[in-house]
CSV table of C-alpha atoms in Angstrom, one decimal:
chain,number,residue,atom,x,y,z
A,1,ASP,CA,11.1,-17.3,3.8
A,2,THR,CA,8.8,-15.2,1.7
A,3,ALA,CA,6.0,-13.8,3.8
A,4,VAL,CA,3.6,-12.8,1.0
A,5,SER,CA,4.1,-14.3,-2.4
A,6,GLN,CA,2.3,-13.8,-5.7
A,7,THR,CA,2.4,-15.7,-8.9
A,8,PRO,CA,3.1,-15.0,-11.6
A,9,LYS,CA,5.3,-12.0,-11.3
A,10,TYR,CA,4.6,-11.0,-14.9
A,11,LEU,CA,1.6,-11.8,-17.0
A,12,VAL,CA,1.2,-10.8,-20.7
A,13,THR,CA,-2.1,-11.8,-22.3
A,14,GLN,CA,-4.5,-10.9,-25.1
A,15,MET,CA,-7.6,-8.8,-24.6
A,16,GLY,CA,-10.7,-11.0,-23.9
A,17,ASN,CA,-8.8,-13.8,-22.1
A,18,ASP,CA,-9.4,-14.9,-18.6
A,19,LYS,CA,-6.5,-15.1,-16.2
A,20,SER,CA,-5.8,-15.6,-12.5
A,21,ILE,CA,-3.2,-14.3,-10.1
A,22,LYS,CA,-2.4,-16.3,-7.0
A,23,CYS,CA,-1.4,-14.9,-3.5
A,24,GLU,CA,-0.3,-16.8,-0.5
A,25,GLN,CA,0.8,-15.6,2.9
A,26,ASN,CA,2.7,-17.7,5.5
A,27,LEU,CA,2.3,-15.1,8.3
A,28,GLY,CA,-0.8,-16.7,9.9
A,29,HIS,CA,-2.7,-13.4,9.2
A,30,ASP,CA,-6.5,-13.3,9.2
A,31,THR,CA,-6.9,-10.6,6.6
A,32,MET,CA,-5.8,-10.4,3.0
A,33,TYR,CA,-6.1,-7.7,0.3
A,34,TRP,CA,-5.8,-7.0,-3.3
A,35,TYR,CA,-4.6,-3.6,-4.5
A,36,LYS,CA,-4.2,-2.1,-8.0
A,37,GLN,CA,-1.4,0.3,-8.8
A,38,ASP,CA,-2.8,2.5,-11.5
A,39,SER,CA,-1.0,4.4,-14.2
A,40,LYS,CA,-0.3,7.3,-11.9
A,41,LYS,CA,1.4,4.9,-9.4
A,42,PHE,CA,-1.5,5.3,-7.0
A,43,LEU,CA,-2.3,2.3,-4.8
A,44,LYS,CA,-6.0,1.6,-4.6
A,45,ILE,CA,-7.8,-1.1,-2.6
A,46,MET,CA,-9.9,-3.6,-4.6
A,47,PHE,CA,-10.9,-6.3,-2.2
A,48,SER,CA,-10.3,-7.5,1.4
A,49,TYR,CA,-11.1,-10.9,2.9
A,50,ASN,CA,-11.1,-11.7,6.6
A,51,ASN,CA,-11.0,-15.4,7.4
A,52,LYS,CA,-12.2,-16.3,3.9
A,53,GLU,CA,-15.1,-13.8,4.1
A,54,LEU,CA,-15.3,-10.8,1.8
A,55,ILE,CA,-15.3,-7.6,3.9
A,56,ILE,CA,-14.3,-4.9,1.4
A,57,ASN,CA,-15.4,-4.7,-2.2
A,58,GLU,CA,-14.6,-1.4,-3.8
A,59,THR,CA,-16.2,-0.3,-7.0
A,60,VAL,CA,-14.4,-2.9,-9.1
A,61,PRO,CA,-15.9,-4.3,-12.4
A,62,ASN,CA,-17.5,-7.7,-11.7
A,63,ARG,CA,-15.1,-9.2,-14.2
A,64,PHE,CA,-12.8,-9.3,-11.2
A,65,SER,CA,-13.6,-12.0,-8.8
A,66,PRO,CA,-11.5,-12.8,-5.7
A,67,LYS,CA,-11.5,-16.3,-4.3
A,68,SER,CA,-10.2,-17.3,-0.9
A,69,PRO,CA,-10.0,-21.1,-0.5
A,70,ASP,CA,-8.5,-20.7,3.0
A,71,LYS,CA,-7.2,-17.8,5.0
A,72,ALA,CA,-3.7,-18.2,3.7
A,73,HIS,CA,-4.7,-17.7,0.1
A,74,LEU,CA,-6.5,-15.0,-1.8
A,75,ASN,CA,-6.6,-15.4,-5.6
A,76,LEU,CA,-7.8,-12.9,-8.1
A,77,HIS,CA,-9.5,-14.1,-11.2
A,78,ILE,CA,-10.1,-11.7,-14.1
A,79,ASN,CA,-12.6,-12.4,-16.9
A,80,SER,CA,-12.6,-10.9,-20.4
A,81,LEU,CA,-9.5,-8.9,-19.9
A,82,GLU,CA,-9.4,-5.3,-21.2
A,83,LEU,CA,-6.6,-3.0,-22.1
A,84,GLY,CA,-7.4,-0.8,-19.1
A,85,ASP,CA,-6.7,-3.8,-16.8
A,86,SER,CA,-3.0,-3.4,-17.4
A,87,ALA,CA,-1.4,-2.5,-14.1
A,88,VAL,CA,0.6,-3.9,-11.2
A,89,TYR,CA,-1.5,-5.8,-8.8
A,90,PHE,CA,-0.4,-6.2,-5.2
A,91,CYS,CA,-1.6,-8.7,-2.6
A,92,ALA,CA,-1.2,-7.9,1.1
A,93,SER,CA,-2.0,-9.4,4.5
A,94,SER,CA,-2.4,-8.2,8.0
A,95,GLN,CA,-3.3,-9.8,11.3
A,96,ALA,CA,-6.0,-7.4,12.3
A,97,ALA,CA,-7.9,-4.7,10.5
A,98,VAL,CA,-5.7,-1.8,11.6
A,99,ASP,CA,-2.4,-3.6,11.8
A,100,THR,CA,0.5,-3.2,9.5
A,101,GLN,CA,-0.1,-4.7,6.1
A,102,TYR,CA,2.6,-6.8,4.4
A,103,PHE,CA,2.8,-6.6,0.7
A,104,GLY,CA,3.7,-9.2,-1.9
A,105,PRO,CA,6.1,-8.4,-4.7
A,106,GLY,CA,3.4,-7.5,-7.2
A,107,THR,CA,2.2,-8.9,-10.5
A,108,ARG,CA,2.6,-6.8,-13.6
A,109,LEU,CA,-0.3,-7.5,-15.9
A,110,THR,CA,-0.1,-6.4,-19.5
A,111,VAL,CA,-3.1,-6.8,-21.7
A,112,LEU,CA,-2.4,-6.5,-25.5
B,1,ILE,CA,-9.5,17.7,3.6
B,2,LEU,CA,-11.5,14.9,1.9
B,3,ASN,CA,-8.7,12.6,1.0
B,4,VAL,CA,-5.3,11.6,2.1
B,5,GLU,CA,-2.9,14.1,0.7
B,6,GLN,CA,0.9,14.2,0.8
B,7,SER,CA,3.3,17.0,0.2
B,8,PRO,CA,5.6,17.7,-1.5
B,9,GLN,CA,5.0,15.4,-4.4
B,10,SER,CA,8.8,15.0,-4.9
B,11,LEU,CA,11.9,16.1,-3.1
B,12,HIS,CA,15.5,16.1,-4.0
B,13,VAL,CA,18.1,16.5,-1.3
B,14,GLN,CA,21.8,16.1,-0.8
B,15,GLU,CA,23.4,13.3,1.3
B,16,GLY,CA,23.5,14.4,4.9
B,17,ASP,CA,20.5,16.8,4.7
B,18,SER,CA,17.6,16.3,7.0
B,19,THR,CA,14.2,16.4,5.5
B,20,ASN,CA,10.5,16.0,6.3
B,21,PHE,CA,7.2,15.6,4.5
B,22,THR,CA,3.6,15.9,5.4
B,23,CYS,CA,0.6,13.7,5.2
B,24,SER,CA,-2.8,15.4,5.7
B,25,PHE,CA,-6.0,13.4,6.2
B,26,PRO,CA,-9.6,13.9,7.2
B,27,SER,CA,-9.6,13.9,11.0
B,28,SER,CA,-13.2,12.5,11.4
B,29,ASN,CA,-13.6,8.8,12.2
B,30,PHE,CA,-9.8,8.4,12.4
B,31,TYR,CA,-8.5,5.0,13.5
B,32,ALA,CA,-4.8,4.6,12.4
B,33,LEU,CA,-2.2,6.2,10.2
B,34,HIS,CA,0.4,4.1,8.4
B,35,TRP,CA,3.7,5.1,6.8
B,36,TYR,CA,5.2,2.9,4.2
B,37,ARG,CA,8.5,3.1,2.2
B,38,TRP,CA,8.3,2.0,-1.4
B,39,GLU,CA,11.4,1.5,-3.5
B,40,THR,CA,11.1,1.2,-7.2
B,41,ALA,CA,10.4,-2.3,-8.5
B,42,LYS,CA,9.8,-3.5,-4.9
B,43,SER,CA,6.7,-3.7,-2.7
B,44,PRO,CA,5.7,-1.2,0.0
B,45,GLU,CA,7.4,-1.8,3.3
B,46,ALA,CA,5.9,-0.8,6.5
B,47,LEU,CA,7.6,1.9,8.6
B,48,PHE,CA,5.1,2.9,11.3
B,49,VAL,CA,1.5,2.5,12.5
B,50,MET,CA,0.2,5.3,14.8
B,51,THR,CA,-3.1,5.5,16.4
B,52,LEU,CA,-3.0,8.0,19.2
B,53,ASN,CA,-3.0,11.8,19.0
B,54,GLY,CA,0.6,13.0,19.8
B,55,ASP,CA,2.1,9.6,19.0
B,56,GLU,CA,5.7,9.7,17.9
B,57,LYS,CA,7.6,6.7,16.5
B,58,LYS,CA,11.2,6.3,15.6
B,59,LYS,CA,13.2,3.8,13.5
B,60,GLY,CA,16.8,4.6,13.2
B,61,ARG,CA,17.1,7.9,11.4
B,62,ILE,CA,13.4,8.0,10.5
B,63,SER,CA,10.7,9.3,12.8
B,64,ALA,CA,7.1,10.3,12.5
B,65,THR,CA,4.6,12.3,14.5
B,66,LEU,CA,0.8,12.3,14.5
B,67,ASN,CA,-1.9,14.9,15.1
B,68,THR,CA,-5.3,13.4,14.8
B,69,LYS,CA,-7.2,16.5,15.9
B,70,GLU,CA,-5.9,18.6,13.0
B,71,GLY,CA,-5.4,15.6,10.7
B,72,TYR,CA,-1.7,15.5,9.8
B,73,SER,CA,1.4,13.5,10.3
B,74,TYR,CA,5.0,14.4,9.6
B,75,LEU,CA,7.8,12.0,8.6
B,76,TYR,CA,11.3,13.1,9.3
B,77,ILE,CA,14.6,11.7,7.9
B,78,LYS,CA,17.7,12.8,9.7
B,79,GLY,CA,21.0,12.8,7.7
B,80,SER,CA,19.6,11.4,4.5
B,81,GLN,CA,21.5,8.7,2.7
B,82,PRO,CA,21.2,7.6,-1.0
B,83,GLU,CA,19.6,4.4,0.2
B,84,ASP,CA,16.7,6.5,1.6
B,85,SER,CA,15.7,7.2,-1.9
B,86,ALA,CA,12.2,5.9,-2.3
B,87,THR,CA,8.6,6.9,-2.4
B,88,TYR,CA,7.1,7.4,1.1
B,89,LEU,CA,3.4,6.6,1.4
B,90,CYS,CA,1.0,7.4,4.1
B,91,ALA,CA,-2.4,5.7,4.5
B,92,ARG,CA,-5.3,6.1,6.8
B,93,THR,CA,-7.8,3.6,8.2
B,94,THR,CA,-11.1,4.7,9.6
B,95,GLY,CA,-13.3,3.1,12.3
B,96,THR,CA,-12.5,-0.6,12.5
B,97,ALA,CA,-12.4,-1.0,8.7
B,98,SER,CA,-9.3,-2.7,7.4
B,99,LYS,CA,-9.4,-0.5,4.3
B,100,LEU,CA,-6.2,1.6,3.8
B,101,THR,CA,-6.7,4.8,1.9
B,102,PHE,CA,-3.3,5.8,0.5
B,103,GLY,CA,-1.9,9.1,-0.4
B,104,THR,CA,-0.1,9.6,-3.7
B,105,GLY,CA,3.3,9.5,-1.9
B,106,THR,CA,6.3,11.7,-1.7
B,107,ARG,CA,9.1,10.7,-3.9
B,108,LEU,CA,12.5,11.3,-2.3
B,109,GLN,CA,15.8,11.3,-4.1
B,110,VAL,CA,19.0,11.6,-2.2
B,111,THR,CA,22.2,12.3,-4.1
B,112,LEU,CA,25.8,12.3,-3.2
């Protein structure tokens, strides 16, 4: 069984479009995260939710809006996509704040 | 040290060699140090979480040590195998925050 899943795996879209990436975890964890892998392969935290509440919001453009309908899901919605948004986005989850984080397979977003 | 730093950036060893790499981090407000293994086109996979000064963890041929007072952790691989080829990431959490601050990784390549 997949622990942390993301859909879609690949997303190719035009500049200016709005798109969403979905994340689900079946581990019963309380905390979920979104990371962006930048062009230098560096993993950087974007958001973190604990029991559906936002606890970390890094300096991310407000075109990015996370939504957590329940503690097993954390979706990422991106408005007005820009070329610089092209990256691999990883979802992760952990039971507690300092526990091991389990990562999803990543979503490669390409903005044309 | 202001950020999480890893060295070397990349490493190329022969099968059977033992190797080690370093993760340096700010020692103030330390809470936990994580090591992850990240294979190309896959998602990061947790290896260890360490919290106490002097902690040592071992998983098969891979082990890690932690010095929170001076702000460093070593990852050791004994008898490297080609399947050990991956990027090894360390990440630090501070206080009780769930935010992981990742280093840029050490890319290990093991050849026959």
